[in-house]
Coordinates of C-alpha atoms and ligand atoms in Angstrom, one line a residue:
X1 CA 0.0 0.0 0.0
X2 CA 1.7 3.2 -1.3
X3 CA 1.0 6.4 0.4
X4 CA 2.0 10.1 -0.4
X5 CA 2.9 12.8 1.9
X6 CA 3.1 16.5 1.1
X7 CA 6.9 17.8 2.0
X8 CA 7.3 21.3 2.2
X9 CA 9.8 23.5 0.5
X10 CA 10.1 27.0 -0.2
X11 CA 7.3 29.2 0.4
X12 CA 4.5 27.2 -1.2
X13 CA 6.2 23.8 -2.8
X14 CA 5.4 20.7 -2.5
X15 CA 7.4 18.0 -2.9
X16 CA 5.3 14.4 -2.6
X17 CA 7.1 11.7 -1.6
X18 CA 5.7 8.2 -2.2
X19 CA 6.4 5.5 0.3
X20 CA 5.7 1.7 1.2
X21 CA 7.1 1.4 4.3
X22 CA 10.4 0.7 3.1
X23 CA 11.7 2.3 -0.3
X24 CA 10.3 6.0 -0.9
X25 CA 10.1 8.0 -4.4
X26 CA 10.9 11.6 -4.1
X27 CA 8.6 14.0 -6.9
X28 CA 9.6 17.2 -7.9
X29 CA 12.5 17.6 -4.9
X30 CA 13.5 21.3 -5.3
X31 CA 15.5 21.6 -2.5
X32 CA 16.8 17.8 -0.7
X33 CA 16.9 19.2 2.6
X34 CA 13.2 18.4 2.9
X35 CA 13.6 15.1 1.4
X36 CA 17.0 13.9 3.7
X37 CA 15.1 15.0 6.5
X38 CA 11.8 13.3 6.0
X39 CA 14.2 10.0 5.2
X40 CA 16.0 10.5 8.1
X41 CA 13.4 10.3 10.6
X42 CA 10.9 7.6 9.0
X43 CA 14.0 5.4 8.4
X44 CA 12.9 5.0 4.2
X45 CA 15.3 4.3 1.4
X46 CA 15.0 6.4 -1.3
X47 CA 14.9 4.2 -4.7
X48 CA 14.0 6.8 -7.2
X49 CA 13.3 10.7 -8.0
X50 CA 10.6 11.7 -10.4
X51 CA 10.6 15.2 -12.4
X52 CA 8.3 17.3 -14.3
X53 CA 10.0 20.4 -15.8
X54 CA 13.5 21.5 -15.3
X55 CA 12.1 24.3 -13.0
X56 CA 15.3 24.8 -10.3
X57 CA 11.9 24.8 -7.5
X58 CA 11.4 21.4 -8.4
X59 CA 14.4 19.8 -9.6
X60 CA 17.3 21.7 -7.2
X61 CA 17.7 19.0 -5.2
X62 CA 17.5 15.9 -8.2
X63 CA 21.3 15.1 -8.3
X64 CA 22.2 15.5 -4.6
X65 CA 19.6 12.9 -3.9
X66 CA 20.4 10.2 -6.5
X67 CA 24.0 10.8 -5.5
X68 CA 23.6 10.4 -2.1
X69 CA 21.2 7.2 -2.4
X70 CA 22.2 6.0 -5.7
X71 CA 18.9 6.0 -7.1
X72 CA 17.8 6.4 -10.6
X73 CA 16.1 9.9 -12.1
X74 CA 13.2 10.1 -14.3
X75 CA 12.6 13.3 -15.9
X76 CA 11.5 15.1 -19.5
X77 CA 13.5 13.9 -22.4
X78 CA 13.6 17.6 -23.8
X79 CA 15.1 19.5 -20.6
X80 CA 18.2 19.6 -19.6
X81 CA 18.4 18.8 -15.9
X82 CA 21.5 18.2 -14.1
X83 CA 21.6 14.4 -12.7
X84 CA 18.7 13.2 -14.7
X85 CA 19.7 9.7 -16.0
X86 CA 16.3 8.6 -18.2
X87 CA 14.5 10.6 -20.6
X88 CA 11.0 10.0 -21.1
X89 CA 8.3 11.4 -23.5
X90 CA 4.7 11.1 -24.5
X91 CA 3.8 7.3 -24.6
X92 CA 6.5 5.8 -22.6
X93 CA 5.6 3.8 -18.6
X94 CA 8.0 3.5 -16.5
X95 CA 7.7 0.9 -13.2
X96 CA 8.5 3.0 -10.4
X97 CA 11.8 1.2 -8.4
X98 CA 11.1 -0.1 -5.4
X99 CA 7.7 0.4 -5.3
X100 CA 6.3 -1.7 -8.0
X101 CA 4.1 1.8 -9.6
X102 CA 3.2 1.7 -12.8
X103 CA 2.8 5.5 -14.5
X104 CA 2.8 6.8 -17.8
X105 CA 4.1 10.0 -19.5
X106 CA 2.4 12.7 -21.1
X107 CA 4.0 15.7 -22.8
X108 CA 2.3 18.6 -21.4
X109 CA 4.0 21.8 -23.0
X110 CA 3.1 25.3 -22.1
X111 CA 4.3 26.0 -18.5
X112 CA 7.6 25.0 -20.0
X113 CA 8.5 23.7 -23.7
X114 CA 9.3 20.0 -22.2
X115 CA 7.0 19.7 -19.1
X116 CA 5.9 16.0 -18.4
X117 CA 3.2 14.5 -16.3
X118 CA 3.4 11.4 -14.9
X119 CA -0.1 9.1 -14.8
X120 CA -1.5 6.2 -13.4
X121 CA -3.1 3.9 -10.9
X122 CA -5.5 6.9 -10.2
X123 CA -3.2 9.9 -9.4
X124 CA -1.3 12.4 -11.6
X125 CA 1.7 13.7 -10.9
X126 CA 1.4 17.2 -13.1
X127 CA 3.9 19.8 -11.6
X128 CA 2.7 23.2 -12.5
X129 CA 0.5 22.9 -15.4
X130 CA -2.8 22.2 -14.1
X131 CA -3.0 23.5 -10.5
X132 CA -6.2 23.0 -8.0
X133 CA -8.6 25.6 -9.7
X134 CA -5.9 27.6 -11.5
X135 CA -2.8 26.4 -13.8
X136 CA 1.1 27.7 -14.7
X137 CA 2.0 30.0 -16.1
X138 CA 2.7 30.3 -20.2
X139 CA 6.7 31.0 -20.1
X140 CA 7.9 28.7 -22.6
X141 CA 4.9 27.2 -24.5
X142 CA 1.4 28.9 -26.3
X143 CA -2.0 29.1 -25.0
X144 CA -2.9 26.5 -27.7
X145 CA -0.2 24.6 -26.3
X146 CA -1.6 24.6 -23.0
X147 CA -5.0 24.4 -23.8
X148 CA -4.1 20.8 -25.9
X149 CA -2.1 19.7 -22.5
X150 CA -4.6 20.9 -20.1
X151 CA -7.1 18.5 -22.4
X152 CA -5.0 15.4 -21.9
X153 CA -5.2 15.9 -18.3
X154 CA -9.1 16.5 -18.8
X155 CA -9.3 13.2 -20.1
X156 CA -7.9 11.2 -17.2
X157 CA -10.5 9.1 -15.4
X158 CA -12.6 11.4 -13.1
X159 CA -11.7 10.0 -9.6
X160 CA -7.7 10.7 -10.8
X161 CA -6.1 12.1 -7.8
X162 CA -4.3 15.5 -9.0
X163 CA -0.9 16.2 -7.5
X164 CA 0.9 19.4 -8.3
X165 CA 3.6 21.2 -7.8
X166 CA 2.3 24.3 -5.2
X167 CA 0.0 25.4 -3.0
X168 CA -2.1 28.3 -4.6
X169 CA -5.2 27.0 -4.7
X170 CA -7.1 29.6 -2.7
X171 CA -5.9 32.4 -4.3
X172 CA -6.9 30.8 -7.6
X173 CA -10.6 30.3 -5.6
X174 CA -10.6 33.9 -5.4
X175 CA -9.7 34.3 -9.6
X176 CA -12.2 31.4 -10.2
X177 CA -14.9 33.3 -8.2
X178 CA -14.3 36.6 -10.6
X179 CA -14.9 34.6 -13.5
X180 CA -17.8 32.5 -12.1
X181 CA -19.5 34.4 -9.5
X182 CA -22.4 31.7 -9.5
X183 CA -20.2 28.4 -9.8
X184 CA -22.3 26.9 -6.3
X185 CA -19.6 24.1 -6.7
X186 CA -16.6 26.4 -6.5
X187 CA -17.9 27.9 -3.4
X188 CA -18.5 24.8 -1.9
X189 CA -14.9 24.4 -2.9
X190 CA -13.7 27.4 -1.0
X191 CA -15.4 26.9 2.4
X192 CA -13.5 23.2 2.7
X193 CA -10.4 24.1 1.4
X194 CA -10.4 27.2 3.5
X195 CA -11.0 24.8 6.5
X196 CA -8.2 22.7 5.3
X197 CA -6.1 25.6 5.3
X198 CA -7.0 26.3 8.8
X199 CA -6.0 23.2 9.9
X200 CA -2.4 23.3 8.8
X201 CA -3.3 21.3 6.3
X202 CA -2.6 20.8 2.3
X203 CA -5.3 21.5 -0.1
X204 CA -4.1 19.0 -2.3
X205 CA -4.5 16.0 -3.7
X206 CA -7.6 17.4 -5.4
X207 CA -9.6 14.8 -8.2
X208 CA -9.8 15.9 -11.6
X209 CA -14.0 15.9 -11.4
X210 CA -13.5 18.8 -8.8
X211 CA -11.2 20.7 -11.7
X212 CA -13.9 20.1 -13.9
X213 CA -16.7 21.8 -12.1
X214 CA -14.5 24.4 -10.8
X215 CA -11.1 25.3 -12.7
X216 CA -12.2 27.8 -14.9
X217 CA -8.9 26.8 -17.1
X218 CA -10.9 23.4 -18.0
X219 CA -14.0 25.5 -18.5
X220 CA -12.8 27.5 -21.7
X221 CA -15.9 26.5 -23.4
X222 CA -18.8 27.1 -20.7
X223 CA -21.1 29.2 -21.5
X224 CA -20.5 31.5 -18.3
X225 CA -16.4 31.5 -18.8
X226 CA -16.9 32.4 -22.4
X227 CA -19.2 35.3 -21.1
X228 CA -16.9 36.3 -18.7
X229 CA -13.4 35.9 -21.0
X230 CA -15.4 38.3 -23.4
X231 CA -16.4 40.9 -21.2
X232 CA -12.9 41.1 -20.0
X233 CA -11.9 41.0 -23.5
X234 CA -14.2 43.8 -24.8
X235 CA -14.9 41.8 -27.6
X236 CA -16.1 38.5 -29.3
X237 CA -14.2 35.1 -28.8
X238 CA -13.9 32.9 -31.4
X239 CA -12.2 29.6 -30.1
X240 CA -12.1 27.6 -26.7
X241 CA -8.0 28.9 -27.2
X242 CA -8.7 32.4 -27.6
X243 CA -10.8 32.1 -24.1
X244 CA -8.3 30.6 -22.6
X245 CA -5.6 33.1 -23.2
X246 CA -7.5 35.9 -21.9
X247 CA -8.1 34.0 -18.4
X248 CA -4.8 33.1 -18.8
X249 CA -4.0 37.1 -19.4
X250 CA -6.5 38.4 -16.9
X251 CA -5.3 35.6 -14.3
X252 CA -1.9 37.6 -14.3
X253 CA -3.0 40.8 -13.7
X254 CA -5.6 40.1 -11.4
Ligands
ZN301 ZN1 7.6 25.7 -12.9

């Protein structure tokens, strides 16, 4: 039975680490202080290190941890990250070491021009493309990029357990609320994720049927987010794409 725990870095990183009781996978490590110190006191071997993008948040602490525990890296085949040792792309599965996981790769360009997600066995590991109601940034990819990654995430089985990279989710409540004033489920949504919150607790994992209802990124063609991306726009909007980039546009200067 593999469980996941939320490690902390930075201001608002998460690094998940994956464990059985004996061998532990380290996702997106930017920093391996975290990570030594979460191995150090549940006595777990670390037998591999996952990576999404080449980000330094998420990937500054990759080769110090493979060093030290001799593990293998999995990462995008079209970054270039120090200590990553296989490339993967779209298509290709990959049994996690030591814990018997089986995941698949997507490309999912936009955030960056090489970003990966990593799926299976009901949970996707997806960095900082899609985010719990929001999603990254465009610095190295197009809106039509992102809008054709964001879909192969969409299409994941609804129960998939979504696992990114940062904790922003209720500041993107507060963006998904100005776009969708009468989305009951989103304010449903805020109310228990502000309790989590409270609690000291992670927002995350969310499931991808709670994106659905509520990320106004995976609600580019609804009838109320096409209203809204138009008013904001001051003009008509031809194409799910088009309302995408002005979220997208309005999400950074809100
Ligand atoms: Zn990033």
């Amino acid at each position: 039975m593999v469980q996941i725990h939320a490690v902390p870095a930075f201001k608002d990183n998460y690094i998940w680490v994956l464990e059985d009781g004996r061998h532990a996978v380290a996702v997106d490590p930017g920093d391996d202080a975290p990570v030594r110190e979460f191995l150090g006191r549940t006595g777990l071997t670390l037998s591999a290190v996952l990576a999404t993008h080449h980000h330094a948040d998420h990937v500054g602490g990759l080769a110090a941890l493979a060093r030290e525990w001799r593990c293998p890296t999995f990462g995008p085949a079209r970054e270039e990250i120090i200590g990553l040792d296989r490339r993967l792309g779209d298509g290709d599965r990959i049994v996690v070491p030591g814990l018997d996981l089986l995941l698949s790769v997507f490309d999912i360009p936009g955030h960056t021009a090489g970003h990966i997600a990593f799926a299976g066995e009901g949970l996707v590991f997806c960095g900082d493309t899609l985010f719990a109601c929001g999603c990254g940034r465009l610095f190295e990819g197009t809106a039509a990029q992102m809008v054709d990654s964001l879909g192969k995430l969409a299409r994941l089985p609804q129960a998939t357990r979504v696992y990114c990279g940062h904790e922003y989710t209720l500041a993107n409540i507060r963006f998904a609320e100005a776009v969708e004033p009468a989305n009951a489920r989103l304010k449903e949504r805020k109310a228990r994720e502000q309790a989590k919150r409270d609690r000291g607790e992670p927002t995350l994992p969310s499931t991808l049927a709670e994106e659905l209802a509520t990320n106004p990124f995976l609600r580019c063609t609804e009838p109320g987010v096409v209203a809204a991306a138009e008013r904001h726009a001051g003009r008509h909007l031809e194409a799910p794409v088009e309302v995408f980039a002005e979220i997208r546009a309005w999400k950074n200067s809100f």
